Amino acid sequence: QVQLQESGPGLVKPSETLSLTCAVSGYSISSGYSWGWIRQPPGKGLEWIGTIYHSGSTDYNPSLKSRVTISVDTSKNQFSLKLSSVTAADTAVYYCARTLTIFRNGWFDPWGQGTLVTVSS
Amino acid sequence: EIVLTQSPGTLSLSPGERATLSCRASQSVSSNYVAWYQQKPGQAPRLLIYGASSRATGIPDRFSGSGSGTDFTLTISRLEPEDFAVYYCQQYGSSPWTFGQGTKVEIK
């Protein structure tokens, strides 16, 4: 079955760029589906960050759009998140997830286990 | 942006009881594009329901979803010990996709 695993630095300095990778196993990314990122600040709810569709196009949450880039590397069967100019408000558990879509409307299944990223100097 | 309000914030019930969780949207959700997730402490969310009422693969039939427009409900017919968790609704009918703040189902 499809499994996802996030990786990347657990600590990022303010104003720097957060970079995370999601490795996909059990399925070839190039075969289809869309892929997304969601985050959850400690003790709080979930926030959709963005999704990259099978076509290669992307949708981002407007609240983060100016700072977010999601890309796919089919040769490594993984996709990535970059979030620039981070502040303490970006401290959260970051999840990657397969996005099941009807046109450009999507829900998430399955999810990676999540990785905590702390923004601090 | 569609705001989802879940109620109650916490539901205290005993195993075997019925749980009814509400998710109300600030405006009508296109095509009833609502999903429900379960999250246990230290774990990632798990998809339960999509399309307001379709159960995800492997989800027991004690979980059911209903609703349309702005009002959606997740029902757990008979609570099992493993069902005590936080539940989130999500709308994906319009961008940005948004989540409710969650309902915690705790053991009474």
mmCIF file of C-alpha atoms in Angstrom:
data_model
loop_
_atom_site.group_PDB
_atom_site.id
_atom_site.type_symbol
_atom_site.label_atom_id
_atom_site.label_comp_id
_atom_site.label_asym_id
_atom_site.label_seq_id
_atom_site.Cartn_x
_atom_site.Cartn_y
_atom_site.Cartn_z
ATOM 1 C CA GLN A 1 0.000 0.000 0.000
ATOM 2 C CA VAL A 2 1.025 3.627 -0.364
ATOM 3 C CA GLN A 3 3.223 4.949 2.422
ATOM 4 C CA LEU A 4 4.627 8.445 2.893
ATOM 5 C CA GLN A 5 7.558 9.622 5.022
ATOM 6 C CA GLU A 6 8.551 13.216 5.679
ATOM 7 C CA SER A 7 12.159 14.248 6.235
ATOM 8 C CA GLY A 8 14.063 17.470 6.783
ATOM 9 C CA PRO A 9 15.591 19.708 9.446
ATOM 10 C CA GLY A 10 13.745 19.852 12.746
ATOM 11 C CA LEU A 11 15.066 23.337 13.521
ATOM 12 C CA VAL A 12 15.048 26.334 11.202
ATOM 13 C CA LYS A 13 16.180 29.857 11.993
ATOM 14 C CA PRO A 14 13.818 32.819 11.593
ATOM 15 C CA SER A 15 13.882 34.389 8.104
ATOM 16 C CA GLU A 16 15.353 31.227 6.573
ATOM 17 C CA THR A 17 13.685 28.709 4.277
ATOM 18 C CA LEU A 18 12.040 25.541 5.585
ATOM 19 C CA SER A 19 12.635 22.601 3.245
ATOM 20 C CA LEU A 20 10.939 19.219 3.623
ATOM 21 C CA THR A 21 10.782 16.124 1.465
ATOM 22 C CA CYS A 22 8.120 13.419 1.338
ATOM 23 C CA ALA A 23 9.272 10.018 0.119
ATOM 24 C CA VAL A 24 6.524 7.880 -1.387
ATOM 25 C CA SER A 25 6.719 4.083 -1.341
ATOM 26 C CA GLY A 26 4.359 1.476 -2.712
ATOM 27 C CA TYR A 27 3.303 3.686 -5.602
ATOM 28 C CA SER A 28 4.954 5.518 -8.487
ATOM 29 C CA ILE A 29 4.280 9.251 -8.255
ATOM 30 C CA SER A 30 4.457 9.553 -12.035
ATOM 31 C CA SER A 31 1.509 7.165 -12.397
ATOM 32 C CA GLY A 32 -1.064 9.626 -11.107
ATOM 33 C CA TYR A 33 -2.699 11.191 -8.070
ATOM 34 C CA SER A 34 -1.939 14.537 -6.539
ATOM 35 C CA TRP A 35 0.175 15.243 -3.484
ATOM 36 C CA GLY A 36 -0.156 17.763 -0.698
ATOM 37 C CA TRP A 37 1.142 19.303 2.502
ATOM 38 C CA ILE A 38 -0.789 20.099 5.685
ATOM 39 C CA ARG A 39 0.530 21.487 8.961
ATOM 40 C CA GLN A 40 -0.570 21.504 12.597
ATOM 41 C CA PRO A 41 0.869 23.928 15.163
ATOM 42 C CA PRO A 42 1.418 22.257 18.557
ATOM 43 C CA GLY A 43 -1.912 21.717 20.295
ATOM 44 C CA LYS A 44 -3.882 23.308 17.460
ATOM 45 C CA GLY A 45 -5.863 22.375 14.362
ATOM 46 C CA LEU A 46 -4.969 21.530 10.783
ATOM 47 C CA GLU A 47 -4.078 23.956 7.991
ATOM 48 C CA TRP A 48 -3.828 23.025 4.320
ATOM 49 C CA ILE A 49 -0.628 24.409 2.805
ATOM 50 C CA GLY A 50 -0.904 23.371 -0.812
ATOM 51 C CA THR A 51 -1.233 20.620 -3.398
ATOM 52 C CA ILE A 52 0.576 19.674 -6.590
ATOM 53 C CA TYR A 53 -1.710 17.995 -9.107
ATOM 54 C CA HIS A 54 -0.773 15.132 -11.407
ATOM 55 C CA SER A 55 -0.682 17.689 -14.225
ATOM 56 C CA GLY A 56 2.118 19.521 -12.423
ATOM 57 C CA SER A 57 0.002 22.545 -11.596
ATOM 58 C CA THR A 58 -0.276 23.725 -8.023
ATOM 59 C CA ASP A 59 -2.752 25.291 -5.616
ATOM 60 C CA TYR A 60 -1.592 27.044 -2.491
ATOM 61 C CA ASN A 61 -3.379 28.427 0.545
ATOM 62 C CA PRO A 62 -3.578 32.194 -0.096
ATOM 63 C CA SER A 63 -2.376 32.812 3.459
ATOM 64 C CA LEU A 64 0.971 31.212 2.532
ATOM 65 C CA LYS A 65 1.036 31.519 -1.262
ATOM 66 C CA SER A 66 3.755 34.161 -1.473
ATOM 67 C CA ARG A 67 6.172 31.950 0.507
ATOM 68 C CA VAL A 68 5.351 28.389 -0.630
ATOM 69 C CA THR A 69 6.665 26.164 -3.379
ATOM 70 C CA ILE A 70 5.683 22.505 -3.854
ATOM 71 C CA SER A 71 7.484 20.396 -6.434
ATOM 72 C CA VAL A 72 7.784 16.764 -7.508
ATOM 73 C CA ASP A 73 10.900 14.715 -8.293
ATOM 74 C CA THR A 74 9.687 11.655 -10.168
ATOM 75 C CA SER A 75 13.216 10.217 -10.440
ATOM 76 C CA LYS A 76 13.343 9.922 -6.655
ATOM 77 C CA ASN A 77 9.602 9.244 -6.213
ATOM 78 C CA GLN A 78 9.247 12.125 -3.805
ATOM 79 C CA PHE A 79 7.788 15.586 -3.517
ATOM 80 C CA SER A 80 8.976 18.622 -1.616
ATOM 81 C CA LEU A 81 7.857 21.699 0.288
ATOM 82 C CA LYS A 82 9.736 24.973 0.558
ATOM 83 C CA LEU A 83 8.470 27.735 2.851
ATOM 84 C CA SER A 84 10.517 30.920 2.845
ATOM 85 C CA SER A 85 10.963 33.714 5.372
ATOM 86 C CA VAL A 86 9.786 31.596 8.284
ATOM 87 C CA THR A 87 8.819 32.962 11.688
ATOM 88 C CA ALA A 88 7.892 31.351 14.983
ATOM 89 C CA ALA A 89 4.309 31.150 13.701
ATOM 90 C CA ASP A 90 5.478 28.519 11.228
ATOM 91 C CA THR A 91 6.426 26.122 14.029
ATOM 92 C CA ALA A 92 4.263 23.059 13.467
ATOM 93 C CA VAL A 93 4.087 19.378 12.661
ATOM 94 C CA TYR A 94 4.200 19.169 8.873
ATOM 95 C CA TYR A 95 2.361 16.302 7.180
ATOM 96 C CA CYS A 96 2.537 15.148 3.597
ATOM 97 C CA ALA A 97 -0.414 13.277 2.138
ATOM 98 C CA ARG A 98 -1.718 11.806 -1.046
ATOM 99 C CA THR A 99 -4.501 14.029 -2.316
ATOM 100 C CA LEU A 100 -7.483 12.313 -3.898
ATOM 101 C CA THR A 101 -9.187 14.738 -6.231
ATOM 102 C CA ILE A 102 -12.286 15.363 -8.242
ATOM 103 C CA PHE A 103 -11.107 18.025 -10.662
ATOM 104 C CA ARG A 104 -9.334 20.442 -8.295
ATOM 105 C CA ASN A 105 -11.220 19.435 -5.133
ATOM 106 C CA GLY A 106 -9.293 17.129 -2.838
ATOM 107 C CA TRP A 107 -9.165 15.146 0.369
ATOM 108 C CA PHE A 108 -6.198 13.402 1.970
ATOM 109 C CA ASP A 109 -5.406 9.706 2.272
ATOM 110 C CA PRO A 110 -3.026 8.413 3.443
ATOM 111 C CA TRP A 111 -0.897 10.773 5.505
ATOM 112 C CA GLY A 112 2.738 10.600 6.481
ATOM 113 C CA GLN A 113 3.569 10.330 10.166
ATOM 114 C CA GLY A 114 4.478 14.020 10.326
ATOM 115 C CA THR A 115 7.639 15.878 11.253
ATOM 116 C CA LEU A 116 7.960 18.654 13.806
ATOM 117 C CA VAL A 117 9.682 21.778 12.558
ATOM 118 C CA THR A 118 10.591 24.411 15.118
ATOM 119 C CA VAL A 119 11.510 27.946 14.068
ATOM 120 C CA SER A 120 13.934 29.414 16.548
ATOM 121 C CA SER A 121 17.284 31.123 16.642
ATOM 122 C CA GLU B 1 -12.735 31.276 2.727
ATOM 123 C CA ILE B 2 -15.215 28.789 4.174
ATOM 124 C CA VAL B 3 -15.011 28.601 7.975
ATOM 125 C CA LEU B 4 -15.980 25.270 9.534
ATOM 126 C CA THR B 5 -17.276 25.262 13.113
ATOM 127 C CA GLN B 6 -17.358 21.923 14.902
ATOM 128 C CA SER B 7 -19.494 21.216 17.932
ATOM 129 C CA PRO B 8 -19.313 20.295 20.649
ATOM 130 C CA GLY B 9 -15.696 20.999 21.470
ATOM 131 C CA THR B 10 -15.579 17.955 23.720
ATOM 132 C CA LEU B 11 -17.940 15.000 23.903
ATOM 133 C CA SER B 12 -17.792 12.827 27.032
ATOM 134 C CA LEU B 13 -19.312 9.411 26.417
ATOM 135 C CA SER B 14 -19.002 5.798 27.511
ATOM 136 C CA PRO B 15 -18.063 2.838 25.313
ATOM 137 C CA GLY B 16 -21.126 1.489 23.561
ATOM 138 C CA GLU B 17 -22.823 4.895 23.386
ATOM 139 C CA ARG B 18 -23.656 6.790 20.217
ATOM 140 C CA ALA B 19 -21.610 9.850 19.260
ATOM 141 C CA THR B 20 -22.965 12.636 17.081
ATOM 142 C CA LEU B 21 -20.469 15.266 15.895
ATOM 143 C CA SER B 22 -21.480 18.410 14.029
ATOM 144 C CA CYS B 23 -19.645 20.456 11.415
ATOM 145 C CA ARG B 24 -21.258 23.684 10.257
ATOM 146 C CA ALA B 25 -19.936 25.692 7.305
ATOM 147 C CA SER B 26 -20.054 29.477 6.963
ATOM 148 C CA GLN B 27 -21.400 29.016 3.438
ATOM 149 C CA SER B 28 -22.709 26.142 1.369
ATOM 150 C CA VAL B 29 -20.091 23.517 0.512
ATOM 151 C CA SER B 30 -20.011 22.750 -3.180
ATOM 152 C CA SER B 31 -21.164 19.225 -4.068
ATOM 153 C CA ASN B 32 -21.073 18.313 -0.362
ATOM 154 C CA TYR B 33 -17.319 17.968 -0.585
ATOM 155 C CA VAL B 34 -16.726 17.264 3.103
ATOM 156 C CA ALA B 35 -14.311 14.775 4.645
ATOM 157 C CA TRP B 36 -13.884 13.574 8.214
ATOM 158 C CA TYR B 37 -10.628 12.487 9.883
ATOM 159 C CA GLN B 38 -9.734 10.828 13.173
ATOM 160 C CA GLN B 39 -6.556 11.788 14.990
ATOM 161 C CA LYS B 40 -5.107 10.037 18.037
ATOM 162 C CA PRO B 41 -2.355 11.591 20.191
ATOM 163 C CA GLY B 42 1.017 11.568 18.457
ATOM 164 C CA GLN B 43 -0.444 10.182 15.244
ATOM 165 C CA ALA B 44 -1.330 11.540 11.844
ATOM 166 C CA PRO B 45 -4.980 12.041 10.931
ATOM 167 C CA ARG B 46 -6.755 9.082 9.318
ATOM 168 C CA LEU B 47 -9.438 9.502 6.669
ATOM 169 C CA LEU B 48 -12.859 8.194 7.731
ATOM 170 C CA ILE B 49 -15.388 9.757 5.357
ATOM 171 C CA TYR B 50 -15.242 11.673 2.066
ATOM 172 C CA GLY B 51 -17.968 13.164 -0.073
ATOM 173 C CA ALA B 52 -19.956 13.741 3.127
ATOM 174 C CA SER B 53 -21.111 10.125 3.370
ATOM 175 C CA SER B 54 -18.708 7.700 1.662
ATOM 176 C CA ARG B 55 -16.659 5.554 4.017
ATOM 177 C CA ALA B 56 -12.963 5.250 3.259
ATOM 178 C CA THR B 57 -11.426 1.836 2.666
ATOM 179 C CA GLY B 58 -11.199 -0.251 5.824
ATOM 180 C CA ILE B 59 -13.341 2.029 7.990
ATOM 181 C CA PRO B 60 -15.866 0.129 10.140
ATOM 182 C CA ASP B 61 -19.524 0.634 9.358
ATOM 183 C CA ARG B 62 -20.184 2.082 12.818
ATOM 184 C CA PHE B 63 -18.842 5.323 11.309
ATOM 185 C CA SER B 64 -21.277 7.186 9.084
ATOM 186 C CA GLY B 65 -21.456 10.657 7.608
ATOM 187 C CA SER B 66 -24.422 12.707 6.507
ATOM 188 C CA GLY B 67 -25.490 16.220 5.660
ATOM 189 C CA SER B 68 -25.595 18.727 2.865
ATOM 190 C CA GLY B 69 -25.252 22.437 2.212
ATOM 191 C CA THR B 70 -23.861 23.920 5.408
ATOM 192 C CA ASP B 71 -24.610 21.216 7.993
ATOM 193 C CA PHE B 72 -22.718 17.935 8.210
ATOM 194 C CA THR B 73 -22.657 15.179 10.816
ATOM 195 C CA LEU B 74 -20.350 12.326 11.726
ATOM 196 C CA THR B 75 -22.046 9.567 13.706
ATOM 197 C CA ILE B 76 -20.344 6.737 15.543
ATOM 198 C CA SER B 77 -23.119 4.276 16.263
ATOM 199 C CA ARG B 78 -21.487 2.416 19.174
ATOM 200 C CA LEU B 79 -18.239 3.728 20.574
ATOM 201 C CA GLU B 80 -15.379 1.261 20.814
ATOM 202 C CA PRO B 81 -12.405 1.960 23.115
ATOM 203 C CA GLU B 82 -10.229 2.769 20.094
ATOM 204 C CA ASP B 83 -12.661 5.489 18.905
ATOM 205 C CA PHE B 84 -11.750 7.960 21.645
ATOM 206 C CA ALA B 85 -9.815 10.587 19.711
ATOM 207 C CA VAL B 86 -10.103 14.009 18.064
ATOM 208 C CA TYR B 87 -12.203 14.296 14.912
ATOM 209 C CA TYR B 88 -11.806 16.949 12.220
ATOM 210 C CA CYS B 89 -14.015 17.870 9.304
ATOM 211 C CA GLN B 90 -12.563 19.329 6.103
ATOM 212 C CA GLN B 91 -14.247 21.036 3.169
ATOM 213 C CA TYR B 92 -12.697 20.772 -0.265
ATOM 214 C CA GLY B 93 -15.454 22.364 -2.300
ATOM 215 C CA SER B 94 -13.671 25.661 -2.653
ATOM 216 C CA SER B 95 -10.134 26.858 -2.248
ATOM 217 C CA PRO B 96 -8.624 27.294 0.229
ATOM 218 C CA TRP B 97 -9.565 23.878 1.589
ATOM 219 C CA THR B 98 -10.221 24.328 5.287
ATOM 220 C CA PHE B 99 -10.570 22.239 8.443
ATOM 221 C CA GLY B 100 -12.755 22.597 11.494
ATOM 222 C CA GLN B 101 -11.127 23.112 14.867
ATOM 223 C CA GLY B 102 -11.877 19.568 15.988
ATOM 224 C CA THR B 103 -14.122 17.691 18.413
ATOM 225 C CA LYS B 104 -12.526 15.600 21.133
ATOM 226 C CA VAL B 105 -14.399 12.435 22.035
ATOM 227 C CA GLU B 106 -13.297 11.415 25.526
ATOM 228 C CA ILE B 107 -14.170 8.593 27.874
ATOM 229 C CA LYS B 108 -16.759 9.564 30.454
#
